[in-house]
Coordinates of C-alpha atoms and ligand atoms in Angstrom, one line a residue:
M1 CA 16.5 20.4 -67.4
S2 CA 13.6 18.1 -68.1
L3 CA 10.9 20.5 -66.9
R4 CA 11.9 23.1 -69.4
T5 CA 11.9 20.8 -72.4
D6 CA 8.6 19.2 -71.4
R7 CA 6.9 22.5 -71.1
S8 CA 8.2 24.0 -74.3
R9 CA 7.4 20.8 -76.2
A10 CA 3.8 21.0 -74.9
G11 CA 3.5 24.5 -76.5
I12 CA 2.8 26.2 -73.2
M13 CA 4.4 29.7 -72.9
V14 CA 3.1 30.6 -69.5
E15 CA 1.7 28.4 -66.8
T16 CA 0.9 29.5 -63.3
R17 CA -0.2 27.5 -60.2
G18 CA -1.7 29.3 -57.2
L19 CA 0.2 32.5 -58.0
R20 CA -0.4 34.9 -55.2
R21 CA 0.9 38.3 -54.1
V22 CA 0.0 40.0 -50.9
F23 CA 0.7 43.7 -50.2
S24 CA 0.6 45.1 -46.7
S25 CA -1.5 48.2 -46.4
R26 CA -2.7 50.4 -43.5
R27 CA -5.8 48.3 -43.2
G28 CA -3.8 45.0 -43.1
P29 CA -2.7 42.6 -45.8
V30 CA -4.3 42.8 -49.2
A31 CA -4.2 39.9 -51.7
A32 CA -3.8 41.8 -55.0
V33 CA -3.4 38.5 -56.8
A34 CA -5.2 35.8 -54.8
G35 CA -4.2 32.5 -56.4
V36 CA -4.2 32.6 -60.2
D37 CA -4.0 29.4 -62.3
L38 CA -3.6 30.0 -66.0
Q39 CA -2.0 28.7 -69.2
V40 CA -1.0 30.7 -72.3
E41 CA -0.3 28.7 -75.4
E42 CA 2.6 29.4 -77.8
G43 CA 1.6 31.7 -80.6
E44 CA -1.6 33.1 -79.2
I45 CA -2.7 36.5 -78.1
F46 CA -3.9 36.0 -74.6
G47 CA -5.8 38.7 -72.8
F48 CA -6.2 39.6 -69.2
L49 CA -9.4 41.6 -68.9
G50 CA -10.5 43.3 -65.7
P51 CA -11.4 46.6 -64.1
N52 CA -8.8 48.9 -62.4
G53 CA -7.3 47.4 -59.3
A54 CA -8.2 43.8 -60.4
G55 CA -4.6 42.6 -60.1
K56 CA -3.5 42.7 -63.8
T57 CA -0.3 44.7 -63.4
T58 CA 0.7 42.8 -60.3
T59 CA 0.4 39.5 -62.2
L60 CA 2.4 40.8 -65.1
R61 CA 5.1 42.2 -62.8
M62 CA 5.4 38.8 -61.2
L63 CA 5.6 37.0 -64.5
T64 CA 8.3 39.3 -65.7
T65 CA 10.4 38.8 -62.6
L66 CA 9.9 42.4 -61.4
L67 CA 8.0 41.4 -58.3
P68 CA 8.5 38.2 -56.3
P69 CA 5.3 36.2 -55.7
T70 CA 4.2 35.7 -52.1
S71 CA 3.4 32.1 -53.0
G72 CA 2.7 29.9 -56.0
D73 CA 4.7 28.8 -59.0
A74 CA 5.0 29.9 -62.6
W75 CA 6.8 28.8 -65.7
V76 CA 7.5 31.5 -68.3
A77 CA 8.9 30.8 -71.8
G78 CA 10.0 27.4 -70.7
C79 CA 11.8 28.5 -67.5
D80 CA 11.0 28.3 -63.8
L81 CA 10.2 31.8 -62.7
R82 CA 11.6 31.4 -59.2
R83 CA 14.7 29.4 -60.1
Q84 CA 15.6 30.8 -63.5
P85 CA 14.7 34.5 -63.4
R86 CA 17.7 35.6 -65.6
Q87 CA 16.7 33.1 -68.3
V88 CA 13.1 34.3 -68.1
R89 CA 14.3 37.9 -68.6
E90 CA 16.3 36.9 -71.7
R91 CA 13.3 35.3 -73.3
I92 CA 10.6 37.9 -72.7
G93 CA 9.8 41.5 -73.5
Y94 CA 7.8 43.7 -71.2
V95 CA 6.0 47.0 -72.0
G96 CA 4.8 48.5 -68.8
Q97 CA 1.6 50.5 -68.4
T98 CA 3.2 53.9 -68.4
G99 CA 6.0 53.3 -71.0
G100 CA 9.6 54.1 -70.4
A101 CA 11.0 56.1 -73.4
D102 CA 13.2 59.1 -72.8
L103 CA 11.4 62.1 -74.2
Q104 CA 14.5 64.1 -74.9
V105 CA 16.1 61.8 -77.4
T106 CA 15.0 60.5 -80.8
G107 CA 13.1 57.2 -81.1
R108 CA 16.0 55.7 -83.1
R109 CA 18.4 56.5 -80.4
E110 CA 16.2 54.9 -77.8
L111 CA 16.0 51.8 -79.8
V112 CA 19.8 51.6 -80.4
F113 CA 20.4 52.2 -76.8
Q114 CA 17.9 49.5 -75.7
S115 CA 19.5 47.0 -78.2
C116 CA 23.0 47.8 -76.7
L117 CA 21.6 47.2 -73.3
Y118 CA 20.8 43.7 -74.4
G119 CA 24.4 43.1 -75.4
M120 CA 24.4 44.0 -79.1
G121 CA 27.4 45.8 -80.6
P122 CA 26.9 49.3 -82.1
A123 CA 26.5 48.1 -85.7
E124 CA 24.1 45.3 -84.8
A125 CA 22.1 47.7 -82.5
R126 CA 21.7 50.2 -85.4
Q127 CA 20.5 47.5 -87.7
R128 CA 18.0 46.2 -85.1
A129 CA 16.7 49.8 -84.5
A130 CA 16.2 50.2 -88.2
E131 CA 14.3 46.9 -88.4
L132 CA 12.0 47.9 -85.5
L133 CA 11.3 51.3 -86.9
S134 CA 10.2 49.7 -90.1
L135 CA 8.2 47.0 -88.3
L136 CA 6.3 49.5 -86.2
D137 CA 6.0 52.0 -89.0
L138 CA 7.9 54.7 -87.2
E139 CA 10.4 55.6 -89.9
E140 CA 8.7 59.0 -90.5
C141 CA 9.3 60.2 -86.9
A142 CA 12.5 58.1 -86.2
D143 CA 14.8 61.1 -86.0
R144 CA 12.6 63.4 -84.0
R145 CA 12.7 63.7 -80.2
V146 CA 10.2 61.4 -78.6
R147 CA 8.4 64.3 -76.9
T148 CA 7.1 65.4 -80.3
Y149 CA 5.4 62.0 -80.9
S150 CA 1.7 61.4 -80.8
G151 CA 0.3 59.1 -78.2
G152 CA 0.1 56.2 -80.7
Q153 CA 3.6 56.7 -81.9
R154 CA 4.9 56.8 -78.4
R155 CA 3.1 53.5 -77.6
R156 CA 4.5 51.9 -80.8
L157 CA 8.0 53.0 -79.7
D158 CA 7.4 51.4 -76.3
I159 CA 6.5 48.2 -78.0
G160 CA 9.6 48.4 -80.1
L161 CA 11.7 48.8 -76.9
G162 CA 10.1 45.6 -75.6
L163 CA 11.0 43.8 -78.8
A164 CA 14.7 44.9 -79.1
H165 CA 16.1 41.4 -78.2
R166 CA 13.6 39.5 -80.3
P167 CA 11.7 37.9 -77.4
R168 CA 9.4 34.9 -78.2
L169 CA 6.9 36.2 -75.6
L170 CA 5.8 39.8 -75.2
F171 CA 3.9 41.2 -72.2
L172 CA 1.9 44.3 -72.9
D173 CA 0.2 46.1 -70.0
E174 CA -2.8 48.1 -71.2
P175 CA -1.2 48.9 -74.6
T176 CA -4.0 51.2 -75.8
T177 CA -5.2 53.0 -72.7
G178 CA -5.6 56.7 -73.3
L179 CA -5.3 56.4 -77.1
D180 CA -7.9 57.7 -79.6
P181 CA -9.8 55.0 -81.6
Q182 CA -7.6 55.3 -84.7
A183 CA -4.4 54.9 -82.7
R184 CA -5.9 52.0 -80.8
F185 CA -6.7 50.3 -84.0
R186 CA -3.1 50.7 -85.2
I187 CA -1.8 49.1 -82.1
W188 CA -4.2 46.1 -82.7
E189 CA -2.8 45.8 -86.2
E190 CA 0.8 45.8 -84.8
V191 CA -0.1 43.2 -82.2
R192 CA -1.7 40.9 -84.9
H193 CA 1.4 41.4 -87.0
L194 CA 3.7 40.4 -84.2
Q195 CA 1.6 37.2 -83.8
Q196 CA 2.0 36.4 -87.5
L197 CA 5.8 36.7 -87.0
G198 CA 5.6 34.1 -84.3
T199 CA 5.5 36.1 -81.1
T200 CA 3.2 35.0 -78.2
V201 CA 1.5 38.1 -76.7
F202 CA 0.2 38.3 -73.1
M203 CA -1.7 41.6 -72.8
T204 CA -3.9 43.2 -70.2
T205 CA -6.9 45.5 -71.0
H206 CA -9.9 46.9 -69.4
Y207 CA -11.6 47.4 -72.8
L208 CA -14.2 44.8 -73.7
D209 CA -14.1 45.5 -77.4
E210 CA -10.3 45.1 -77.4
A211 CA -10.4 41.7 -75.7
D212 CA -13.2 40.7 -78.1
A213 CA -11.4 41.9 -81.2
L214 CA -7.9 41.0 -80.5
C215 CA -7.5 38.1 -78.1
D216 CA -7.6 34.4 -79.1
R217 CA -8.3 33.5 -75.5
L218 CA -8.8 35.5 -72.4
A219 CA -9.1 35.3 -68.6
I220 CA -11.4 37.7 -66.8
I221 CA -9.9 38.8 -63.5
D222 CA -11.6 40.5 -60.6
H223 CA -10.3 41.1 -57.1
G224 CA -7.2 39.1 -57.8
R225 CA -9.1 36.0 -59.0
I226 CA -9.9 34.6 -62.4
V227 CA -13.7 34.5 -62.7
A228 CA -14.0 33.2 -66.3
E229 CA -11.6 31.9 -69.0
G230 CA -12.0 30.9 -72.6
T231 CA -12.2 32.3 -76.1
P232 CA -14.4 35.4 -76.4
Q233 CA -16.9 33.2 -78.3
E234 CA -17.0 30.6 -75.6
L235 CA -17.4 33.1 -72.9
K236 CA -20.3 34.8 -74.6
R237 CA -21.9 31.5 -75.5
R238 CA -22.1 30.6 -71.8
I239 CA -24.8 33.2 -71.7
A240 CA -27.1 31.6 -74.2
G241 CA -29.9 33.5 -75.7
D242 CA -30.5 37.3 -75.7
V243 CA -30.2 40.1 -73.2
V244 CA -33.1 42.5 -72.8
T245 CA -32.3 45.7 -71.0
I246 CA -35.2 47.7 -69.6
G247 CA -35.2 51.2 -68.2
V248 CA -38.0 51.5 -65.7
G249 CA -38.9 53.9 -62.9
D250 CA -39.0 51.2 -60.2
S251 CA -36.6 48.4 -61.0
D252 CA -37.3 46.5 -57.8
R253 CA -41.0 46.2 -58.6
A254 CA -40.2 45.4 -62.2
L255 CA -37.9 42.5 -61.0
V256 CA -40.8 41.1 -59.0
A257 CA -43.1 41.3 -62.0
L258 CA -40.6 39.6 -64.4
A259 CA -38.2 37.4 -62.5
G260 CA -40.5 34.3 -62.1
Q261 CA -41.7 34.2 -65.7
P262 CA -40.9 31.0 -67.5
F263 CA -39.2 32.7 -70.5
V264 CA -36.8 34.5 -68.1
R265 CA -33.6 32.6 -67.4
E266 CA -32.1 35.1 -65.1
A267 CA -33.0 38.7 -64.1
L268 CA -30.7 41.4 -62.6
G269 CA -31.9 44.8 -61.6
A270 CA -30.7 48.0 -59.9
D271 CA -31.1 51.7 -60.1
G272 CA -33.8 51.8 -62.7
T273 CA -32.3 49.2 -65.0
V274 CA -33.4 45.6 -65.3
R275 CA -31.4 43.1 -67.4
L276 CA -33.2 39.9 -68.4
Y277 CA -31.4 36.9 -69.9
V278 CA -34.0 35.2 -72.2
D279 CA -34.1 32.5 -74.8
R280 CA -35.6 34.6 -77.6
G281 CA -35.6 38.3 -77.4
E282 CA -38.3 38.8 -80.1
T283 CA -40.9 36.7 -78.4
A284 CA -40.0 37.9 -74.9
M285 CA -40.3 41.6 -75.6
P286 CA -44.1 41.7 -76.1
A287 CA -44.6 39.6 -73.0
I288 CA -42.3 41.9 -71.0
L289 CA -44.3 44.9 -72.2
R290 CA -47.6 43.3 -71.2
L291 CA -46.3 42.3 -67.8
L292 CA -44.9 45.8 -67.0
D293 CA -48.1 47.4 -68.2
G294 CA -50.2 45.0 -66.1
A295 CA -48.1 46.0 -63.0
G296 CA -48.7 49.7 -63.7
L297 CA -44.9 50.3 -64.3
Q298 CA -43.8 53.1 -66.5
L299 CA -41.2 52.0 -69.2
H300 CA -38.5 54.5 -70.3
A301 CA -36.5 52.3 -72.6
I302 CA -36.2 48.7 -73.8
S303 CA -33.5 47.2 -76.0
M304 CA -32.3 43.8 -77.0
S305 CA -28.7 42.6 -77.6
R306 CA -26.6 39.5 -78.1
P307 CA -24.5 38.8 -75.0
S308 CA -21.3 40.8 -74.7
L309 CA -18.2 40.2 -72.6
D310 CA -19.7 42.8 -70.2
D311 CA -22.7 40.5 -69.7
V312 CA -20.2 37.7 -68.9
F313 CA -18.5 39.9 -66.4
L314 CA -21.8 41.1 -64.9
R315 CA -23.0 37.5 -64.7
Q316 CA -19.8 36.4 -62.9
T317 CA -19.3 39.4 -60.5
G318 CA -22.7 41.1 -60.3
R319 CA -21.0 44.3 -61.5
S320 CA -20.6 45.9 -64.9
L321 CA -17.1 46.3 -66.2
R322 CA -18.3 49.0 -68.6
E323 CA -19.5 51.3 -65.8
Q324 CA -16.3 50.8 -63.9
A325 CA -14.0 51.6 -66.8
A326 CA -15.9 54.8 -67.5
Ligands
ADP1 N1 3.0 48.2 -54.3 C1 1.8 48.1 -53.8 N2 1.5 48.2 -52.5 C2 0.3 48.1 -52.0 N3 -0.8 47.8 -52.8 C3 -0.6 47.6 -54.1 C4 0.7 47.8 -54.7 N4 0.6 47.6 -56.1 C5 -0.7 47.3 -56.3 N5 -1.4 47.3 -55.1 C6 -2.9 47.1 -55.0 O1 -3.2 45.8 -55.6 C7 -4.4 45.8 -56.3 C8 -4.2 45.4 -57.7 O2 -3.4 46.4 -58.4 P1 -3.0 46.3 -59.9 O3 -2.3 44.9 -60.1 O4 -2.2 47.5 -60.2 O5 -4.4 46.3 -60.7 P2 -4.7 46.5 -62.2 O6 -3.5 46.5 -63.0 O7 -5.7 45.4 -62.6 O8 -5.4 47.8 -62.3 C9 -5.0 47.2 -56.1 O9 -5.9 47.2 -55.0 C10 -3.8 48.0 -55.8 O10 -4.1 49.2 -55.0
MG2 MG1 -2.7 48.0 -64.2

């Protein structure tokens, strides 16, 4: 099949065109994924960043053949999603948002069982389970029941279950949600390690720091649409200069006082907070203080930062991802 060879030669692991999924709800049809075009390259860690309800899980469920698209096309690991769903399933691993391990059996047993499901004989399955326990550093708890595992151990076991059949492409849906910082960091290390071993990873997250630290490239998704795409650096560079955040009693009046100033590229304000995108924070700050003082506005706080992914999100959607995740 020429399509398959062409796409795998091009080093593209996932490509979608106009991918769309509509659900019917009491209030009529809802486009959970409203036409997504994206490309994931072989060998990269690709992140899908967005708030709850953005359409991340729905996209992943379509790409893993668990949910038929309403319209659009996708090629996954060299296969046509619509025409070759079985081949897609053979080549990918999927770790869902909630995990699927049986709590009453040991981690080793779960891994052996999963390997058998993928057609390995008992000896090969035991061998594969041992490899995965070592890979994910789970040997210490391998022979305990899963219900005794910490959150991080459980999540690593979930990843092991997704890797049993040695997929070249692994989908991870919010792999670190609900974990403490140390356990999150461990998962990041495991994901980087998988990449070193040649696995392409397509993961979702609603954590800005995670997307920033882990992903080679990412797409920001909101209301089922991609609003920005690029490396974390590229996305942050789109907002050149510094961000000055001001806490002020009356943010509407502060906006009026500041928005037209030549050193202000863009100003956003609501609920007592004003955000200014400026070329140089250090020269802008004294001028901002003078202007607020001149307008008789009381300042509660002022701070300066380099743009973050949250600034990118805010710029694209008018809302803060950080506040939504909290
Ligand atoms: N089976 C379903 N039936 C109806 N609506 C759904 C269904 N699954 C998801 N949705 C809706 O689709 C939107 C996207 O959901 P989801 O893909 O789970 O978002 P995310 O993973 O980014 O949090 C949400 O508004 C959600 O309520
Ligand atoms: Mg989700």
